PDB file of C-alpha atoms and ligand atoms in Angstrom:
ATOM      1  CA  MET A 298      52.526 -42.143  12.034  1.00  0.00           C
ATOM      2  CA  LYS A 299      52.622 -44.904   9.647  1.00  0.00           C
ATOM      3  CA  GLU A 300      53.217 -44.678   6.053  1.00  0.00           C
ATOM      4  CA  PHE A 301      52.595 -47.247   3.183  1.00  0.00           C
ATOM      5  CA  GLU A 302      52.580 -47.482  -0.538  1.00  0.00           C
ATOM      6  CA  ILE A 303      49.880 -49.207  -2.594  1.00  0.00           C
ATOM      7  CA  VAL A 304      51.502 -50.867  -5.655  1.00  0.00           C
ATOM      8  CA  ILE A 305      49.401 -51.714  -8.528  1.00  0.00           C
ATOM      9  CA  PRO A 306      50.850 -54.538 -10.793  1.00  0.00           C
ATOM     10  CA  VAL A 307      50.563 -53.635 -14.537  1.00  0.00           C
ATOM     11  CA  LYS A 308      51.756 -55.690 -17.513  1.00  0.00           C
ATOM     12  CA  ALA A 309      52.307 -53.845 -20.479  1.00  0.00           C
ATOM     13  CA  VAL A 310      51.980 -56.001 -23.584  1.00  0.00           C
ATOM     14  CA  THR A 311      51.589 -55.808 -27.308  1.00  0.00           C
ATOM     15  CA  PHE A 312      48.538 -57.228 -29.165  1.00  0.00           C
ATOM     16  CA  ASP A 313      50.518 -60.305 -30.456  1.00  0.00           C
ATOM     17  CA  GLU A 314      51.423 -61.044 -26.945  1.00  0.00           C
ATOM     18  CA  LEU A 315      47.735 -61.727 -25.810  1.00  0.00           C
ATOM     19  CA  ASP A 316      46.266 -65.103 -25.771  1.00  0.00           C
ATOM     20  CA  GLU A 317      43.420 -65.753 -28.334  1.00  0.00           C
ATOM     21  CA  THR A 318      40.626 -64.956 -25.834  1.00  0.00           C
ATOM     22  CA  ASP A 319      42.147 -61.590 -24.953  1.00  0.00           C
ATOM     23  CA  ARG A 320      42.945 -60.679 -28.495  1.00  0.00           C
ATOM     24  CA  LYS A 321      39.193 -61.312 -29.349  1.00  0.00           C
ATOM     25  CA  LEU A 322      38.061 -59.137 -26.357  1.00  0.00           C
ATOM     26  CA  VAL A 323      40.237 -56.330 -27.584  1.00  0.00           C
ATOM     27  CA  GLU A 324      39.010 -56.516 -30.954  1.00  0.00           C
ATOM     28  CA  LEU A 325      35.608 -56.442 -29.851  1.00  0.00           C
ATOM     29  CA  ALA A 326      36.012 -53.499 -27.501  1.00  0.00           C
ATOM     30  CA  ARG A 327      37.759 -51.898 -30.561  1.00  0.00           C
ATOM     31  CA  GLN A 328      34.726 -52.666 -32.622  1.00  0.00           C
ATOM     32  CA  ALA A 329      32.371 -51.409 -29.957  1.00  0.00           C
ATOM     33  CA  THR A 330      33.903 -47.798 -30.131  1.00  0.00           C
ATOM     34  CA  GLU A 331      32.057 -47.701 -33.379  1.00  0.00           C
ATOM     35  CA  ARG A 332      28.738 -47.983 -31.899  1.00  0.00           C
ATOM     36  CA  SER A 333      29.448 -45.091 -29.455  1.00  0.00           C
ATOM     37  CA  TYR A 334      27.119 -42.231 -29.292  1.00  0.00           C
ATOM     38  CA  ALA A 335      29.327 -39.319 -28.331  1.00  0.00           C
ATOM     39  CA  PRO A 336      28.184 -36.065 -30.328  1.00  0.00           C
ATOM     40  CA  TYR A 337      29.288 -33.953 -27.449  1.00  0.00           C
ATOM     41  CA  SER A 338      32.755 -35.211 -26.352  1.00  0.00           C
ATOM     42  CA  HIS A 339      33.713 -37.025 -29.618  1.00  0.00           C
ATOM     43  CA  PHE A 340      35.534 -39.314 -27.448  1.00  0.00           C
ATOM     44  CA  ARG A 341      34.407 -42.831 -28.538  1.00  0.00           C
ATOM     45  CA  VAL A 342      34.902 -45.733 -26.035  1.00  0.00           C
ATOM     46  CA  GLY A 343      34.146 -49.423 -26.266  1.00  0.00           C
ATOM     47  CA  ALA A 344      34.245 -52.364 -23.775  1.00  0.00           C
ATOM     48  CA  ALA A 345      33.804 -55.958 -23.975  1.00  0.00           C
ATOM     49  CA  ILE A 346      33.233 -58.274 -20.929  1.00  0.00           C
ATOM     50  CA  LEU A 347      33.791 -61.887 -21.065  1.00  0.00           C
ATOM     51  CA  LEU A 348      31.429 -63.855 -18.728  1.00  0.00           C
ATOM     52  CA  SER A 349      31.713 -67.122 -16.987  1.00  0.00           C
ATOM     53  CA  ASN A 350      29.082 -68.767 -19.348  1.00  0.00           C
ATOM     54  CA  GLY A 351      31.310 -67.955 -22.310  1.00  0.00           C
ATOM     55  CA  GLU A 352      29.245 -64.861 -23.499  1.00  0.00           C
ATOM     56  CA  ILE A 353      30.878 -61.722 -24.417  1.00  0.00           C
ATOM     57  CA  VAL A 354      28.816 -58.482 -23.881  1.00  0.00           C
ATOM     58  CA  THR A 355      29.932 -55.072 -25.469  1.00  0.00           C
ATOM     59  CA  GLY A 356      28.982 -51.633 -24.673  1.00  0.00           C
ATOM     60  CA  ALA A 357      29.816 -48.192 -25.909  1.00  0.00           C
ATOM     61  CA  ASN A 358      29.465 -44.740 -24.346  1.00  0.00           C
ATOM     62  CA  GLN A 359      26.111 -43.230 -24.829  1.00  0.00           C
ATOM     63  CA  GLU A 360      25.835 -39.469 -24.301  1.00  0.00           C
ATOM     64  CA  ASN A 361      22.990 -37.255 -23.827  1.00  0.00           C
ATOM     65  CA  VAL A 362      22.381 -33.398 -24.161  1.00  0.00           C
ATOM     66  CA  ALA A 363      21.885 -33.444 -20.374  1.00  0.00           C
ATOM     67  CA  TYR A 364      25.438 -34.524 -19.937  1.00  0.00           C
ATOM     68  CA  PRO A 365      25.259 -36.359 -16.689  1.00  0.00           C
ATOM     69  CA  SER A 366      22.417 -38.483 -18.139  1.00  0.00           C
ATOM     70  CA  GLY A 367      24.876 -40.156 -20.491  1.00  0.00           C
ATOM     71  CA  THR A 368      26.716 -43.381 -19.509  1.00  0.00           C
ATOM     72  CA  CYS A 369      30.360 -44.630 -20.045  1.00  0.00           C
ATOM     73  CA  ALA A 370      31.127 -47.787 -22.171  1.00  0.00           C
ATOM     74  CA  GLU A 371      32.137 -49.757 -19.165  1.00  0.00           C
ATOM     75  CA  ARG A 372      28.728 -49.146 -17.270  1.00  0.00           C
ATOM     76  CA  THR A 373      26.868 -49.625 -20.386  1.00  0.00           C
ATOM     77  CA  ALA A 374      28.370 -53.030 -20.822  1.00  0.00           C
ATOM     78  CA  CYS A 375      28.422 -54.140 -17.213  1.00  0.00           C
ATOM     79  CA  TYR A 376      24.771 -53.249 -16.416  1.00  0.00           C
ATOM     80  CA  TYR A 377      23.718 -54.906 -19.696  1.00  0.00           C
ATOM     81  CA  ALA A 378      25.721 -57.929 -18.936  1.00  0.00           C
ATOM     82  CA  HIS A 379      24.388 -58.469 -15.475  1.00  0.00           C
ATOM     83  CA  ALA A 380      20.739 -57.574 -16.537  1.00  0.00           C
ATOM     84  CA  THR A 381      21.101 -60.156 -19.357  1.00  0.00           C
ATOM     85  CA  TYR A 382      22.973 -63.055 -17.520  1.00  0.00           C
ATOM     86  CA  PRO A 383      22.480 -62.450 -13.761  1.00  0.00           C
ATOM     87  CA  ASP A 384      23.697 -65.834 -13.036  1.00  0.00           C
ATOM     88  CA  ALA A 385      26.956 -65.375 -14.894  1.00  0.00           C
ATOM     89  CA  THR A 386      30.154 -63.872 -13.408  1.00  0.00           C
ATOM     90  CA  PHE A 387      32.703 -61.385 -14.974  1.00  0.00           C
ATOM     91  CA  LYS A 388      35.795 -62.753 -16.020  1.00  0.00           C
ATOM     92  CA  THR A 389      37.575 -60.074 -18.053  1.00  0.00           C
ATOM     93  CA  ILE A 390      36.934 -56.706 -19.286  1.00  0.00           C
ATOM     94  CA  ALA A 391      38.739 -54.917 -22.209  1.00  0.00           C
ATOM     95  CA  ILE A 392      38.319 -51.028 -22.797  1.00  0.00           C
ATOM     96  CA  ALA A 393      39.516 -49.273 -26.011  1.00  0.00           C
ATOM     97  CA  ALA A 394      38.928 -45.732 -27.245  1.00  0.00           C
ATOM     98  CA  ARG A 395      39.165 -43.386 -30.018  1.00  0.00           C
ATOM     99  CA  ASP A 396      39.979 -39.807 -29.832  1.00  0.00           C
ATOM    100  CA  THR A 397      38.183 -36.847 -31.369  1.00  0.00           C
ATOM    101  CA  THR A 398      39.738 -37.399 -34.675  1.00  0.00           C
ATOM    102  CA  GLY A 399      38.640 -40.950 -34.829  1.00  0.00           C
ATOM    103  CA  ASN A 400      41.853 -42.529 -34.331  1.00  0.00           C
ATOM    104  CA  GLU A 401      42.677 -45.106 -31.575  1.00  0.00           C
ATOM    105  CA  ILE A 402      44.141 -43.432 -28.797  1.00  0.00           C
ATOM    106  CA  THR A 403      47.818 -44.060 -28.233  1.00  0.00           C
ATOM    107  CA  ARG A 404      48.112 -44.730 -24.377  1.00  0.00           C
ATOM    108  CA  PRO A 405      45.641 -47.278 -22.990  1.00  0.00           C
ATOM    109  CA  VAL A 406      42.417 -45.641 -21.832  1.00  0.00           C
ATOM    110  CA  ALA A 407      41.495 -46.304 -17.995  1.00  0.00           C
ATOM    111  CA  PRO A 408      37.912 -46.202 -16.794  1.00  0.00           C
ATOM    112  CA  CYS A 409      36.478 -43.353 -14.985  1.00  0.00           C
ATOM    113  CA  GLY A 410      36.217 -43.695 -11.174  1.00  0.00           C
ATOM    114  CA  ALA A 411      32.413 -44.354 -11.325  1.00  0.00           C
ATOM    115  CA  CYS A 412      33.029 -47.089 -13.640  1.00  0.00           C
ATOM    116  CA  ARG A 413      35.704 -48.436 -11.392  1.00  0.00           C
ATOM    117  CA  GLN A 414      33.333 -48.545  -8.435  1.00  0.00           C
ATOM    118  CA  ALA A 415      30.475 -50.110 -10.861  1.00  0.00           C
ATOM    119  CA  LEU A 416      32.874 -52.771 -11.967  1.00  0.00           C
ATOM    120  CA  LEU A 417      34.200 -53.513  -8.449  1.00  0.00           C
ATOM    121  CA  GLU A 418      30.580 -54.474  -7.603  1.00  0.00           C
ATOM    122  CA  TYR A 419      30.685 -57.439 -10.035  1.00  0.00           C
ATOM    123  CA  GLU A 420      34.215 -58.493  -9.156  1.00  0.00           C
ATOM    124  CA  THR A 421      32.686 -58.745  -5.542  1.00  0.00           C
ATOM    125  CA  LEU A 422      29.862 -60.692  -6.865  1.00  0.00           C
ATOM    126  CA  ALA A 423      32.288 -63.031  -8.876  1.00  0.00           C
ATOM    127  CA  GLY A 424      34.163 -63.679  -5.830  1.00  0.00           C
ATOM    128  CA  GLU A 425      37.512 -63.785  -7.800  1.00  0.00           C
ATOM    129  CA  ASN A 426      39.663 -61.285  -9.842  1.00  0.00           C
ATOM    130  CA  VAL A 427      38.041 -59.775 -12.923  1.00  0.00           C
ATOM    131  CA  LYS A 428      40.950 -59.118 -15.185  1.00  0.00           C
ATOM    132  CA  VAL A 429      41.023 -55.517 -16.855  1.00  0.00           C
ATOM    133  CA  ILE A 430      42.575 -54.888 -20.159  1.00  0.00           C
ATOM    134  CA  LEU A 431      43.206 -51.276 -21.073  1.00  0.00           C
ATOM    135  CA  VAL A 432      43.823 -50.840 -24.844  1.00  0.00           C
ATOM    136  CA  GLY A 433      45.949 -48.119 -26.626  1.00  0.00           C
ATOM    137  CA  ALA A 434      47.115 -48.338 -30.212  1.00  0.00           C
ATOM    138  CA  ASN A 435      50.756 -48.720 -29.052  1.00  0.00           C
ATOM    139  CA  ASP A 436      50.635 -50.600 -25.644  1.00  0.00           C
ATOM    140  CA  ILE A 437      48.009 -52.670 -23.811  1.00  0.00           C
ATOM    141  CA  TYR A 438      47.989 -52.675 -20.079  1.00  0.00           C
ATOM    142  CA  ILE A 439      46.726 -55.604 -18.276  1.00  0.00           C
ATOM    143  CA  LEU A 440      45.610 -55.473 -14.508  1.00  0.00           C
ATOM    144  CA  PRO A 441      45.034 -58.480 -12.603  1.00  0.00           C
ATOM    145  CA  SER A 442      41.657 -57.089 -10.987  1.00  0.00           C
ATOM    146  CA  VAL A 443      39.293 -54.299 -10.887  1.00  0.00           C
ATOM    147  CA  SER A 444      40.321 -53.676  -7.462  1.00  0.00           C
ATOM    148  CA  ALA A 445      43.762 -52.956  -8.547  1.00  0.00           C
ATOM    149  CA  THR A 446      42.177 -50.136 -10.526  1.00  0.00           C
ATOM    150  CA  LEU A 447      40.533 -48.612  -7.199  1.00  0.00           C
ATOM    151  CA  PRO A 448      42.907 -48.737  -4.275  1.00  0.00           C
ATOM    152  CA  LEU A 449      41.172 -47.917  -1.035  1.00  0.00           C
ATOM    153  CA  ALA A 450      37.727 -48.724  -2.584  1.00  0.00           C
ATOM    154  CA  PHE A 451      34.342 -47.775  -0.993  1.00  0.00           C
ATOM    155  CA  THR A 452      33.131 -51.349   0.026  1.00  0.00           C
ATOM    156  CA  ASP A 453      30.265 -52.826   1.953  1.00  0.00           C
ATOM    157  CA  PHE A 454      31.652 -51.999   5.538  1.00  0.00           C
ATOM    158  CA  ASP A 455      30.119 -53.989   8.346  1.00  0.00           C
TER     159      ASP A 455
HETATM  160 ZN1   ZN B  78      33.020 -44.250 -16.726  1.00  0.00          ZN
END
């Protein structure tokens, strides 16, 4: 039997420690939570994606009375980004959220498994790491890549 560990590098930083570009992405992700449509979960999530062409695309979760028909903020943003700018690649994604009381969540929010898989597709298309910024009111986590959020990911096996 072999045993191994998978280590995920995470930097915990404050807003002030971010560079100007990342601060802008964090602010846009926070603002995007205001455009969430979450009448069922009341959990409002926003995402902001920086593209290689310099454009920033945002998204917010969009729920539906038929619950599985709703879409998370991350997938709203990444599908819109690639549908709008198919020749651009993803550089960074920031994700923020507010809880049911409307306050920004204290601990950084992380994407669900489906969104990690969807984002991994665009990291693969980019051919380079897509930085992930997970935003909380107190801490902000930076991961070097989408693949770091999804160890042992399902990929195109050949
Ligand atoms: Zn999701």
